[in-house]
Coordinates of C-alpha atoms in Angstrom, one line a residue:
X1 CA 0.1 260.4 326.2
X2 CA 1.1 263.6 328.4
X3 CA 2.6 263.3 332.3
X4 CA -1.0 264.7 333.2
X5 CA -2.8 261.7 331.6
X6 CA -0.2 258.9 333.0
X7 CA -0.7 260.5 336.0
X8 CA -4.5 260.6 335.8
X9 CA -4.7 257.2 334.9
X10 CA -2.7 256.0 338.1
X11 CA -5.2 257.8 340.2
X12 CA -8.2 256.3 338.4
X13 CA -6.8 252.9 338.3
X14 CA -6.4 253.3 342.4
X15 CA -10.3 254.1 342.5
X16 CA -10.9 251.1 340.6
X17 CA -8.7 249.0 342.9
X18 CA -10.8 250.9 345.9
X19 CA -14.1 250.0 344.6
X20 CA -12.9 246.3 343.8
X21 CA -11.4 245.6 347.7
X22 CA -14.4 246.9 348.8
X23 CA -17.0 245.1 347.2
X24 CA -15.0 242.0 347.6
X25 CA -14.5 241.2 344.6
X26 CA -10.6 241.3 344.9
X27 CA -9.1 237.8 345.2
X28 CA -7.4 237.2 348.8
X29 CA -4.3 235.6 349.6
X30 CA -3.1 232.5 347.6
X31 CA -5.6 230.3 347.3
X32 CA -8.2 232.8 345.5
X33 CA -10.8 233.1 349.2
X34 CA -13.8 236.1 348.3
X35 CA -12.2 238.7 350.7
X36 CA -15.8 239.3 352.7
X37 CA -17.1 242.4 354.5
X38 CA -20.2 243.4 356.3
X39 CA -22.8 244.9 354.3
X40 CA -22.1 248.2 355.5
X41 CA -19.0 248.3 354.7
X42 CA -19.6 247.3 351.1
X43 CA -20.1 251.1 349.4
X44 CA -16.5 252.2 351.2
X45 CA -15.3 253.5 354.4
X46 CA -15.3 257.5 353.5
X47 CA -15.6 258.8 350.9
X48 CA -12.0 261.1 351.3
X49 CA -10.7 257.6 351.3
X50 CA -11.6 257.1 347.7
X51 CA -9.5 260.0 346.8
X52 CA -6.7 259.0 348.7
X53 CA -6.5 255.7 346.9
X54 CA -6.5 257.2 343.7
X55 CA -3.9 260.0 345.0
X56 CA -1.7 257.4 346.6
X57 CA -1.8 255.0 343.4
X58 CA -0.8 257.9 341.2
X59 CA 1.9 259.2 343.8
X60 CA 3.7 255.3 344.0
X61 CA 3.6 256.0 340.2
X62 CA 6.1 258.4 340.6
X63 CA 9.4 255.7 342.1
X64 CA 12.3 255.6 340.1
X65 CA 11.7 252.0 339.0
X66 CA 8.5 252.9 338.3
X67 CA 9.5 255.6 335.5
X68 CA 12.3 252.9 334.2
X69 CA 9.1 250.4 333.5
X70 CA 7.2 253.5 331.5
X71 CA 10.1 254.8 329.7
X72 CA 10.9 251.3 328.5
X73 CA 7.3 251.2 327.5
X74 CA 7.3 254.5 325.8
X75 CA 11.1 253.7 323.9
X76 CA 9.3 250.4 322.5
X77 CA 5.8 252.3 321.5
X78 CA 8.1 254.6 319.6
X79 CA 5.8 257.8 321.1
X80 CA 7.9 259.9 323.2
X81 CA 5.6 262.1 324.5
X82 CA 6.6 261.6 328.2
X83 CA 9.7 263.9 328.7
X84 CA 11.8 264.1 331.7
X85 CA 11.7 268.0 330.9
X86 CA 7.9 268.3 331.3
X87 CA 7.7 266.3 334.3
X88 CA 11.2 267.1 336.4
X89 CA 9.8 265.1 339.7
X90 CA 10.2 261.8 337.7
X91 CA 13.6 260.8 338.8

């Protein structure tokens, strides 16, 4: 897998997360409560939002511990495809 598709996956994986909160379908606090919302509330607040979830998800992604966790993953896999040389920002 390249940076660009790590990357890209972070950001969808914050959209997913986006749609889940807002539906309510994401678990709440410790004992598992439905996290409710109005109806209208229900397809998302904006729609820029949505993009900023995914942006912000992706851009977390990027923390020093963060790159520890996927280079251990990628040393394990045996597919080092995710150089610190293609992607300098990483650490």
């Amino acid at each position: 897998m390249s940076w660009e598709g790590l990357l890209s996956a972070f950001h969808e994986f914050g959209h997913v997360f986006y749609r889940l909160a807002y539906s309510g379908e994401c678990n709440h606090g410790d004992h598992g409560n439905r996290f409710h919302l109005p109806l209208t509330l229900k397809q998302g607040a904006l729609p820029v939002f949505h993009e900023v979830a995914g942006e912000a998800l992706m851009l977390g992604s990027l923390t020093p511990i963060s790159m520890q966790v996927v280079e251990a993953i990628v040393s394990v896999s045996g597919q080092n495809t995710l150089s610190r040389k293609n992607f300098p920002l990483a650490g």
